[in-house]
CSV table of C-alpha atoms and ligand atoms in Angstrom, one decimal:
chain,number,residue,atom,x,y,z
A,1,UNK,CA,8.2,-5.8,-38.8
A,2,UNK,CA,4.5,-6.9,-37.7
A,3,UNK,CA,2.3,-4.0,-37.9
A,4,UNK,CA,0.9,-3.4,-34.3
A,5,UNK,CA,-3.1,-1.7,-33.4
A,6,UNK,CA,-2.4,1.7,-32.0
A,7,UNK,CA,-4.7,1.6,-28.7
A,8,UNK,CA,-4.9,5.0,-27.0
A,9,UNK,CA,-7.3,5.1,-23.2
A,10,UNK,CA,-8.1,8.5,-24.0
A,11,UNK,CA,-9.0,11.5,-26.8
A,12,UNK,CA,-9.6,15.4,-26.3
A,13,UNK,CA,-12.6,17.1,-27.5
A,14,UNK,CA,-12.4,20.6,-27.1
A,15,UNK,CA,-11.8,20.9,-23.5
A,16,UNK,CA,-13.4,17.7,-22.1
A,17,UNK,CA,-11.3,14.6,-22.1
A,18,UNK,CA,-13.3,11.4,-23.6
A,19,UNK,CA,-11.9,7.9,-21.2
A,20,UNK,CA,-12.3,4.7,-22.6
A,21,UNK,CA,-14.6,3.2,-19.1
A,22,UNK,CA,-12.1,0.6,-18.1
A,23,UNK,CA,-14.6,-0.9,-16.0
A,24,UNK,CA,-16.7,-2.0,-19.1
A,25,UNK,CA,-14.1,-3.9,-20.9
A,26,UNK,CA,-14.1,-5.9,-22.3
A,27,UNK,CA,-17.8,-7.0,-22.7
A,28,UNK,CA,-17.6,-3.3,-23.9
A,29,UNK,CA,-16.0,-0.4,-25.3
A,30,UNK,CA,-17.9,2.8,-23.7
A,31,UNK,CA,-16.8,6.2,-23.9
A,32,UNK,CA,-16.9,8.6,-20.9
A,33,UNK,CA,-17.0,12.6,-21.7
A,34,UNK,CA,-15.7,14.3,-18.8
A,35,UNK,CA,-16.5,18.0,-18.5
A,36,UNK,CA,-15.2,19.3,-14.6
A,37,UNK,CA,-12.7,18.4,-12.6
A,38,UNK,CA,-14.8,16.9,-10.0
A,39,UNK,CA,-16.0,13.8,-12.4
A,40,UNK,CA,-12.3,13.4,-13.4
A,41,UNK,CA,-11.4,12.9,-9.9
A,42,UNK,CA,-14.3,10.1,-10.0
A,43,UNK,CA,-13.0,8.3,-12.8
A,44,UNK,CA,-9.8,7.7,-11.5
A,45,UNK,CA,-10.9,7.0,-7.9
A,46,UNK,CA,-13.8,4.4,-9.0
A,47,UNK,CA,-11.3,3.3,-11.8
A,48,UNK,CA,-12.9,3.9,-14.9
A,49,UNK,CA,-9.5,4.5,-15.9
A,50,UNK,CA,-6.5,3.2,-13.7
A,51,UNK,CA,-2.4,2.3,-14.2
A,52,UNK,CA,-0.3,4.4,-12.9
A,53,UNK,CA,0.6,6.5,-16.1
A,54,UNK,CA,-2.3,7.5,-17.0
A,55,UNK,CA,-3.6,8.3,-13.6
A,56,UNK,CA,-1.4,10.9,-13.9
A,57,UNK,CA,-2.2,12.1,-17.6
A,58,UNK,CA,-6.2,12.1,-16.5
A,59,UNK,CA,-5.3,14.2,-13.5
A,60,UNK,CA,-3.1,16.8,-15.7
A,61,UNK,CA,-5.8,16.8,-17.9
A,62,UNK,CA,-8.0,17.2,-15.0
A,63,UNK,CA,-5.9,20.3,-13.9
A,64,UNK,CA,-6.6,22.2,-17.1
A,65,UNK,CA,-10.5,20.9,-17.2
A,66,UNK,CA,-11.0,22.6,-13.5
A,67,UNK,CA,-9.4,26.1,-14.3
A,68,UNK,CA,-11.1,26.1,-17.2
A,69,UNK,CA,-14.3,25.8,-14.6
A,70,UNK,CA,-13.2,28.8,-13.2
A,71,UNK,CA,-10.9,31.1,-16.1
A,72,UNK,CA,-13.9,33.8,-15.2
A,73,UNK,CA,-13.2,34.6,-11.6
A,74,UNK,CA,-11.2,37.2,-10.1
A,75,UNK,CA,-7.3,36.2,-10.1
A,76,UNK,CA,-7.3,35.6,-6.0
A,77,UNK,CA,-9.8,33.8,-6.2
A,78,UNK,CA,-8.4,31.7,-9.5
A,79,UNK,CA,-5.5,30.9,-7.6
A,80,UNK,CA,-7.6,29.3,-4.6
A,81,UNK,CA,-9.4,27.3,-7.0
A,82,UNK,CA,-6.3,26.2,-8.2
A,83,UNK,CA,-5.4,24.4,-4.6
A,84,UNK,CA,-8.7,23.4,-4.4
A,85,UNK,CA,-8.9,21.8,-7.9
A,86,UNK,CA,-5.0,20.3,-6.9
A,87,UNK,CA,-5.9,19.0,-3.9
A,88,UNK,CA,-9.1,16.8,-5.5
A,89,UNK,CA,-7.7,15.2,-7.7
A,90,UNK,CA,-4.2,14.1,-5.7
A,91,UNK,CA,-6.6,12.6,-3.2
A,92,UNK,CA,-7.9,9.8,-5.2
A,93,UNK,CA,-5.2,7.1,-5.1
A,94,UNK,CA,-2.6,7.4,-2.9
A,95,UNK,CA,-0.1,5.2,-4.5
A,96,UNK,CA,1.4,5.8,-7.7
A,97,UNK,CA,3.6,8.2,-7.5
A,98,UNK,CA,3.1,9.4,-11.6
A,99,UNK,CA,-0.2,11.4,-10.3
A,100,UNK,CA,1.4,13.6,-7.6
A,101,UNK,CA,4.6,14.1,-10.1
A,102,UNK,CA,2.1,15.3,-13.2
A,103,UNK,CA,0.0,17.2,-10.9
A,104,UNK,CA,2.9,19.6,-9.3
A,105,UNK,CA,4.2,20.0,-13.1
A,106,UNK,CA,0.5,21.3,-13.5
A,107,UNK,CA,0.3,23.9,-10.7
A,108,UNK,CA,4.1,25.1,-11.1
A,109,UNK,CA,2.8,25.9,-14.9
A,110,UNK,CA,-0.8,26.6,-13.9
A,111,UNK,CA,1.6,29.7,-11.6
A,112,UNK,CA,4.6,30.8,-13.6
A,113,UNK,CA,1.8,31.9,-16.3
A,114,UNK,CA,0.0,33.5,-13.4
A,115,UNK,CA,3.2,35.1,-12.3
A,116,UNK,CA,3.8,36.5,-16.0
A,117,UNK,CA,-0.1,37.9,-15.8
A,118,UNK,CA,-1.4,35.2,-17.9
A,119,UNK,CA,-5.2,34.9,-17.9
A,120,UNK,CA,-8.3,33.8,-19.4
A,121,UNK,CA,-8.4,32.0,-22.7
A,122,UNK,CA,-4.8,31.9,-23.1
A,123,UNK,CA,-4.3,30.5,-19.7
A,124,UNK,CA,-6.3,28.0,-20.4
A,125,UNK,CA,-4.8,27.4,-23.6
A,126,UNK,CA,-1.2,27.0,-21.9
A,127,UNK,CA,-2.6,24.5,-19.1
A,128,UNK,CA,-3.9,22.2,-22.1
A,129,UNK,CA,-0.7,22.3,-24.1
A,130,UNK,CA,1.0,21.5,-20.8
A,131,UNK,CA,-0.9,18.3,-19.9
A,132,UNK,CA,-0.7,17.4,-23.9
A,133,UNK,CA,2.9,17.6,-23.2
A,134,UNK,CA,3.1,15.0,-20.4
A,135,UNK,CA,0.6,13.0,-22.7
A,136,UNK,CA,2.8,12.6,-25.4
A,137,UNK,CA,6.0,12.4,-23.2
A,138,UNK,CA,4.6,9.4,-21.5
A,139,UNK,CA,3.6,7.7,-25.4
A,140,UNK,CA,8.1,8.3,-26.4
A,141,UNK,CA,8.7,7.0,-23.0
A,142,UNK,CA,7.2,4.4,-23.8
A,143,UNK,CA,8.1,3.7,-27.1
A,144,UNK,CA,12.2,4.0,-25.5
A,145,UNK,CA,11.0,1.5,-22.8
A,146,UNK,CA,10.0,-1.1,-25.5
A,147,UNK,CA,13.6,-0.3,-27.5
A,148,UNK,CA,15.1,-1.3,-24.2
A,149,UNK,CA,13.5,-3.6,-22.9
A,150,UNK,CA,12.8,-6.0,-25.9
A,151,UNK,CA,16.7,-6.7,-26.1
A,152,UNK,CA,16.5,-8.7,-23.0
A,153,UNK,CA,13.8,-10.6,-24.8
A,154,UNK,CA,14.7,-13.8,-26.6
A,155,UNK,CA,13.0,-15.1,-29.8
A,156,UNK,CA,10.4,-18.2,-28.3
A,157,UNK,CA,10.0,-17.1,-24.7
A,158,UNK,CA,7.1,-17.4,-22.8
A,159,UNK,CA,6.6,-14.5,-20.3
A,160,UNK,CA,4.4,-14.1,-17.6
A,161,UNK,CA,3.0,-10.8,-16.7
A,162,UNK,CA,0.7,-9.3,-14.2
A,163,UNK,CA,-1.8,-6.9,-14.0
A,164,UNK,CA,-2.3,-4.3,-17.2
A,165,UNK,CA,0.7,-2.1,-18.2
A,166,UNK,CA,-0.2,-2.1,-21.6
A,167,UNK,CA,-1.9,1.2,-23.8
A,168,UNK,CA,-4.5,1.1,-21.3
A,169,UNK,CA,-2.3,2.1,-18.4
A,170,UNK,CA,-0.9,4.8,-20.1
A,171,UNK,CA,-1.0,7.4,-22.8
A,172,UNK,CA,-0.4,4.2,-25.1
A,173,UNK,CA,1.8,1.3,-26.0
A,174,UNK,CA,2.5,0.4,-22.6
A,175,UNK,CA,5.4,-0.4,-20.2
A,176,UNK,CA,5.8,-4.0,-19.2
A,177,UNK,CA,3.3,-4.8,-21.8
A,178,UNK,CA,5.2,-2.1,-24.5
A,179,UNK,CA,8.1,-4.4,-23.9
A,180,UNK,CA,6.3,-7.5,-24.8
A,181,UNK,CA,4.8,-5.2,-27.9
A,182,UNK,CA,7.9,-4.2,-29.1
A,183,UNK,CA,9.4,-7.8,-29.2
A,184,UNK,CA,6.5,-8.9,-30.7
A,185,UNK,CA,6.7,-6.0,-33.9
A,186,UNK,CA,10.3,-6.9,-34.4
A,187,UNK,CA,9.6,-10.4,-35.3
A,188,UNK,CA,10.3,-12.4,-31.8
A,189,UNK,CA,7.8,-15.0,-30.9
A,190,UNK,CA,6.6,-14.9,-27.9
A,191,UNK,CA,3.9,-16.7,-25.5
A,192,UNK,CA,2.4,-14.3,-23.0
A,193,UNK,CA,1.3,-15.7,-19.7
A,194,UNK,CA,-1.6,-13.2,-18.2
A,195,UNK,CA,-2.4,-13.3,-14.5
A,196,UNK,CA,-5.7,-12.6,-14.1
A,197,UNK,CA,-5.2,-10.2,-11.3
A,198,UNK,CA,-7.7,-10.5,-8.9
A,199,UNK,CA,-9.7,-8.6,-8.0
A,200,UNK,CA,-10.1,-6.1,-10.5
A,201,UNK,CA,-9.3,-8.3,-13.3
A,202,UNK,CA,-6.7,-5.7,-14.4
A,203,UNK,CA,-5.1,-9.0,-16.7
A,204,UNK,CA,-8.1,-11.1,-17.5
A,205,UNK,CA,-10.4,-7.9,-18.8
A,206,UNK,CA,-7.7,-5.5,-19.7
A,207,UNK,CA,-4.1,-7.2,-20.4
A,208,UNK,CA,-6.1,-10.3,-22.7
A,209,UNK,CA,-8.4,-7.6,-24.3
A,210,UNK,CA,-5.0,-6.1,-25.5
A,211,UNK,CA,-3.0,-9.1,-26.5
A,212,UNK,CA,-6.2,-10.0,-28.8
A,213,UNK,CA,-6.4,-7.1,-30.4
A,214,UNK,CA,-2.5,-7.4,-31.4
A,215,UNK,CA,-3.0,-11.0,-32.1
A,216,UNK,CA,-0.1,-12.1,-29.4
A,217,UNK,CA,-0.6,-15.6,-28.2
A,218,UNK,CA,-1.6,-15.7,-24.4
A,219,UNK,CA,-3.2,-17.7,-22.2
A,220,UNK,CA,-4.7,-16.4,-19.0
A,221,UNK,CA,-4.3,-17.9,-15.9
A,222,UNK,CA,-5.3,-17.7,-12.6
A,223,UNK,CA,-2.7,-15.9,-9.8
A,224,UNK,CA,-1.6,-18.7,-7.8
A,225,UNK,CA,-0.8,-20.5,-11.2
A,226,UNK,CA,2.5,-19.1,-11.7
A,227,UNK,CA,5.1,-20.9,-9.2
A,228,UNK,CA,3.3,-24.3,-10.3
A,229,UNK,CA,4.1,-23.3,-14.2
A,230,UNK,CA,8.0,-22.0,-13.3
A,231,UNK,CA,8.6,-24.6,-11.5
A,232,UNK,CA,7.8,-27.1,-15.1
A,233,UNK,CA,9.9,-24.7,-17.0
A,234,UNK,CA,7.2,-22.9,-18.5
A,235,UNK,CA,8.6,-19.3,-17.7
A,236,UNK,CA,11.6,-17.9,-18.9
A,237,UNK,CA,10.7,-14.0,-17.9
A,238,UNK,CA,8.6,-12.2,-15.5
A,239,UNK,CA,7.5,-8.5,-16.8
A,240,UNK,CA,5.7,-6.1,-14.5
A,241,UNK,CA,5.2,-2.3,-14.2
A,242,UNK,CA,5.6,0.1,-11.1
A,243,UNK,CA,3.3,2.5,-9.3
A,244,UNK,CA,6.2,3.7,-8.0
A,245,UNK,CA,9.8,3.3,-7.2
A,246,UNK,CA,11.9,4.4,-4.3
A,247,UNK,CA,15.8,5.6,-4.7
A,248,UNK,CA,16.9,2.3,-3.3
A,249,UNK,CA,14.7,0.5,-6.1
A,250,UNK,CA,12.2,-0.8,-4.1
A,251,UNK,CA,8.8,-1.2,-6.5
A,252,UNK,CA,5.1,-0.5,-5.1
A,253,UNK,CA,3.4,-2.5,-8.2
A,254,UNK,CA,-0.2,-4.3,-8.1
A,255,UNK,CA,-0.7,-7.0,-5.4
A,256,UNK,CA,0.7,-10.0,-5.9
A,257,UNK,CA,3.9,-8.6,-7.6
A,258,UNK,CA,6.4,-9.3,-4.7
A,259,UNK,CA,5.0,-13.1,-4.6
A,260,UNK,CA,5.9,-13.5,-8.0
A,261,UNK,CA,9.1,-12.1,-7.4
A,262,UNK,CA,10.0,-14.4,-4.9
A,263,UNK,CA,9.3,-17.6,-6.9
A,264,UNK,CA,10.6,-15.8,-9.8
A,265,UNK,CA,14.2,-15.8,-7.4
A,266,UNK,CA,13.6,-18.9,-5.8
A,267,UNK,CA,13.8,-20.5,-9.6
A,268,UNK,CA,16.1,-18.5,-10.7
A,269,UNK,CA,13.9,-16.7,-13.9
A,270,UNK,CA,14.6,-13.2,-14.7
A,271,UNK,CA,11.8,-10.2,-13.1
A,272,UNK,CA,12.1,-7.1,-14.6
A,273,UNK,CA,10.0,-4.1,-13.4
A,274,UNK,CA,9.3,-1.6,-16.7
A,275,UNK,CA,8.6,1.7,-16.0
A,276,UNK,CA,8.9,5.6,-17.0
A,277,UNK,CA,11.5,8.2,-14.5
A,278,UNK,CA,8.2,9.9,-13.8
A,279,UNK,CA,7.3,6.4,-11.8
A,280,UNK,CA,10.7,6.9,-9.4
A,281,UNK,CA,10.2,8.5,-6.3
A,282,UNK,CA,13.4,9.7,-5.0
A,283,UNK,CA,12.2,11.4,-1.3
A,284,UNK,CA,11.4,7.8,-0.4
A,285,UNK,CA,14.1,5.5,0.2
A,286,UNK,CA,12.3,2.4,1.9
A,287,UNK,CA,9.3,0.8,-0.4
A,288,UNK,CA,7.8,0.3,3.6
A,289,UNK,CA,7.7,4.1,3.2
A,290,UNK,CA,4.9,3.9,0.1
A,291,UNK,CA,1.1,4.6,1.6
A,292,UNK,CA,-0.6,1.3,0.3
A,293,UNK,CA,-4.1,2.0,-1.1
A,294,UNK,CA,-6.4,-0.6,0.4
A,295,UNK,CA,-9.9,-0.2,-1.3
A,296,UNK,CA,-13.3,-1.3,-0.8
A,297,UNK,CA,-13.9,-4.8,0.7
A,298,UNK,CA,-16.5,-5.4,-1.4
A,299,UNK,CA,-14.3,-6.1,-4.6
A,300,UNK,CA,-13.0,-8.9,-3.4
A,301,UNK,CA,-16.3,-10.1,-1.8
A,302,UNK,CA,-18.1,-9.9,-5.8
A,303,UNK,CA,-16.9,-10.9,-8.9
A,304,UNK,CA,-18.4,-9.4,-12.1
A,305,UNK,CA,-21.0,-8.2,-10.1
A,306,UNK,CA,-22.2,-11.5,-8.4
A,307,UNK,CA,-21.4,-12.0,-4.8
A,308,UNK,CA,-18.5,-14.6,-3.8
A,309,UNK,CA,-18.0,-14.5,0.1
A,310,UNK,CA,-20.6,-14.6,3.1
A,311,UNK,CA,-22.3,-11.1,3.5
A,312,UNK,CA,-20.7,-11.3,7.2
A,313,UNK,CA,-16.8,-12.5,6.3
A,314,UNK,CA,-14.9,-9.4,6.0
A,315,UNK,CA,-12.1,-9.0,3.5
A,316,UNK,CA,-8.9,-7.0,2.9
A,317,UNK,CA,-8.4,-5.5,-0.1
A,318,UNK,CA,-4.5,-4.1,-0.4
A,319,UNK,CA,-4.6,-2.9,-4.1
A,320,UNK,CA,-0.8,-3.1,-4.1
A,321,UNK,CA,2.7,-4.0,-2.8
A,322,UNK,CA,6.5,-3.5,-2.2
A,323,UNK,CA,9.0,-5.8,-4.0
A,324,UNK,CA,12.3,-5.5,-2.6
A,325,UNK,CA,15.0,-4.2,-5.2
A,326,UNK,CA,17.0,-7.0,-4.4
A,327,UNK,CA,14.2,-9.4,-6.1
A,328,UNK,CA,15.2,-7.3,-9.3
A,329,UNK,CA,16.9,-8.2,-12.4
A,330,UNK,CA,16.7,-4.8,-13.9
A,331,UNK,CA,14.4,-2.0,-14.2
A,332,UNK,CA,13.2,-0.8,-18.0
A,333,UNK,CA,13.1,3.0,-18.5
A,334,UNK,CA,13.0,5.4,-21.0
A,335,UNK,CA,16.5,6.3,-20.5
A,336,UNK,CA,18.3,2.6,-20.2
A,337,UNK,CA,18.6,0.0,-18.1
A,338,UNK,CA,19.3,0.0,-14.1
A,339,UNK,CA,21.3,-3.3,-13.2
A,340,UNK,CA,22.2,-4.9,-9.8
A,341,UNK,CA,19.8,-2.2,-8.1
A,342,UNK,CA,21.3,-0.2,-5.3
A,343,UNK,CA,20.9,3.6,-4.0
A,344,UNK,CA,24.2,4.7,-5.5
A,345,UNK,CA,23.3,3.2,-8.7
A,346,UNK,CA,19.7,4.7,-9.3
A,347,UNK,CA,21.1,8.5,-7.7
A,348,UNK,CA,23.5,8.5,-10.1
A,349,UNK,CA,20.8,7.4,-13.1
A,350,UNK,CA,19.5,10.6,-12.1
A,351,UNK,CA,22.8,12.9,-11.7
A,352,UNK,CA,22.0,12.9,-8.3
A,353,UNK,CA,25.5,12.6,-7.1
B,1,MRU,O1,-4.9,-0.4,-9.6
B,1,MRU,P1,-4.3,-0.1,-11.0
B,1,MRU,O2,-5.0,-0.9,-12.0
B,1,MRU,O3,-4.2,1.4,-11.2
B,1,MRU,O4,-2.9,-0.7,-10.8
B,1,MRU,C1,-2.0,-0.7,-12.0
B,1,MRU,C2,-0.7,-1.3,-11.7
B,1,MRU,O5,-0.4,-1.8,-10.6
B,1,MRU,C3,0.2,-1.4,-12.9
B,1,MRU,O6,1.0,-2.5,-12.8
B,1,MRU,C4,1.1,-0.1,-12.8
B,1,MRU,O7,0.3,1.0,-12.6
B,1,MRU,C5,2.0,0.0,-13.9
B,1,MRU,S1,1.0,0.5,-15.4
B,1,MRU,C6,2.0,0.9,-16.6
């Protein structure tokens, strides 16, 4: 077994959370002390720390940094911070699901203890365990999603993979990325593909700085690259991760995703979508349903800070989008594999029928 780094995006210390600023890497490795709720809703809005996972760790954490803000004030007055601290932080990024889903888990906690006349420091104390929790449920899930996944890996295949699922999209190891990991630390060689990811860089910056640390060979190239290089054989698997998944399987995943799919089916390569339950989204059934976050124009107009387009061009800037289930060979989770995709198949996944 090859003996793997152990990556991690974030740390505690005491009750400020300390982010790895994902908008540095990987010409460097700064660490970012967050002390209120309000700079944790910065971070993950401006990025500093991003993938879907981990949005929703930092914004649990967040929860228990804001009533911490506040474990002083009358109990009335607690519980209207509570909303107001809640409502923040779930307006950052509209997409992945994995925020709103740790978020409710935080405020159904945050008021059972307040139901049971929990206050103060132990409150507090509760709130922190509680986002620890979802933490380190996120690092097994992971760890299952690699156990999984890597069995649909063979020994000597070259995968492509988009955007970064690895440790630093979650609370460690990764999704798509884990998979790739754990294949890798049982011996199989692989050869990972790494699309840049435009515009962010999320594979370039993020998904290379993590293959190099782990000493997996890659070979970054640029997005429009990859139907060129299926099309000479040079791609037996296509690995991504999900923002968020919708009962009929459809995945919201970083743009680009459902073009890749599509040449991924027109040559007949396997795509398989890696991701945690707490990435499903079972109220939606269409992906068309999925609120697309479209950002700032003005990352696609610069490029590591230099400007790319004319000042008076205007650009879109769709930070994600929907590939259809039926463009799916099988979606990783924690708790198995989901095959030939349908409604029926992913409600009864979740003993939902
Ligand atoms: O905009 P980002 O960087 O937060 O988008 C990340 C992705 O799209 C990832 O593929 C997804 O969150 C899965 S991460 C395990």
């Amino acid at each position: 077994m090859r003996k793997l780094k152990d990556i991690r995006p974030i740390k505690l210390k005491e009750r400020n959370l300390l982010v790895l600023n994902q908008l540095k890497l990987p010409l460097e490795e700064e660490w970012i002390e967050l002390s209120n709720y309000n700079q944790v809703a910065e971070a993950i809005k401006s990025m500093i720390i991003r993938g879907a996972p981990l949005i929703g760790i930092v914004g649990a954490y967040g929860f228990a940094i804001g009533i911490n803000e506040f474990s002083t004030v009358e109990p009335e007055v607690l519980k209207q911070k509570s909303k107001q601290i809640y409502e923040t932080l779930k307006n950052t990024r509209p997409t992945a699901v994995n925020l709103f889903w740790a978020l409710d888990r935080m405020l159904s906690k945050f008021n059972s203890l307040i139901k049971k006349g929990i206050y103060g420091n132990e409150l507090i104390e509760e709130l922190f365990k509680e986002a620890n929790r979802i933490d380190l449920e996120d690092y097994h899930a992971n760890k299952s999603i690699g156990g999984y996944g890597e069995v649909l890996i063979r020994d000597n295949w070259k995968i492509l993979t988009h955007c970064n699922t690895g440790a630093l999209a979650t609370s460690g190891w990764g999704t798509a990325l884990g998979v790739i990991r754990s294949a890798y630390q049982n011996g199989k060689d692989l050869f990972v593909y790494v699309d840049e990811t435009r515009p962010y860089l999320q594979g370039s910056r993020l998904t290379a700085w993590e293959l190099l640390q782990e000493g997996i060979p890659h070979k970054i190239i640029v997005d429009s690259a990859a139907g060129f290089l299926m099309k000479k054989g040079e791609i037996n698997a296509v690995i991504v991760g999900a923002d968020r998944i919708t009962a009929r399987g459809d995945v919201a995943n970083k743009i680009g995703t459902y073009s890749l799919s599509v040449l991924a089916k027109k040559h007949n390569i396997p795509f398989y979508v890696a991701a945690p339950t707490s990435s499903f989204d079972l109220t939606i059934e269409k992906g068309e349903d999925i609120v697309i976050e479209i950002r700032d124009e003005n990352e696609v107009k610069t490029c590591g800070g230099c400007i790319v387009a004319p000042e008076k061009s205007e650009a879109l800037n769709l930070s994600f989008d929907i590939t259809p289930a039926e463009n799916i060979s099988a979606i990783i989770t924690e708790k198995g594999l989901i095959t030939e995709i349908s409604k029926e198949k992913i409600l009864k996944f979740f003993n939902k029928n």
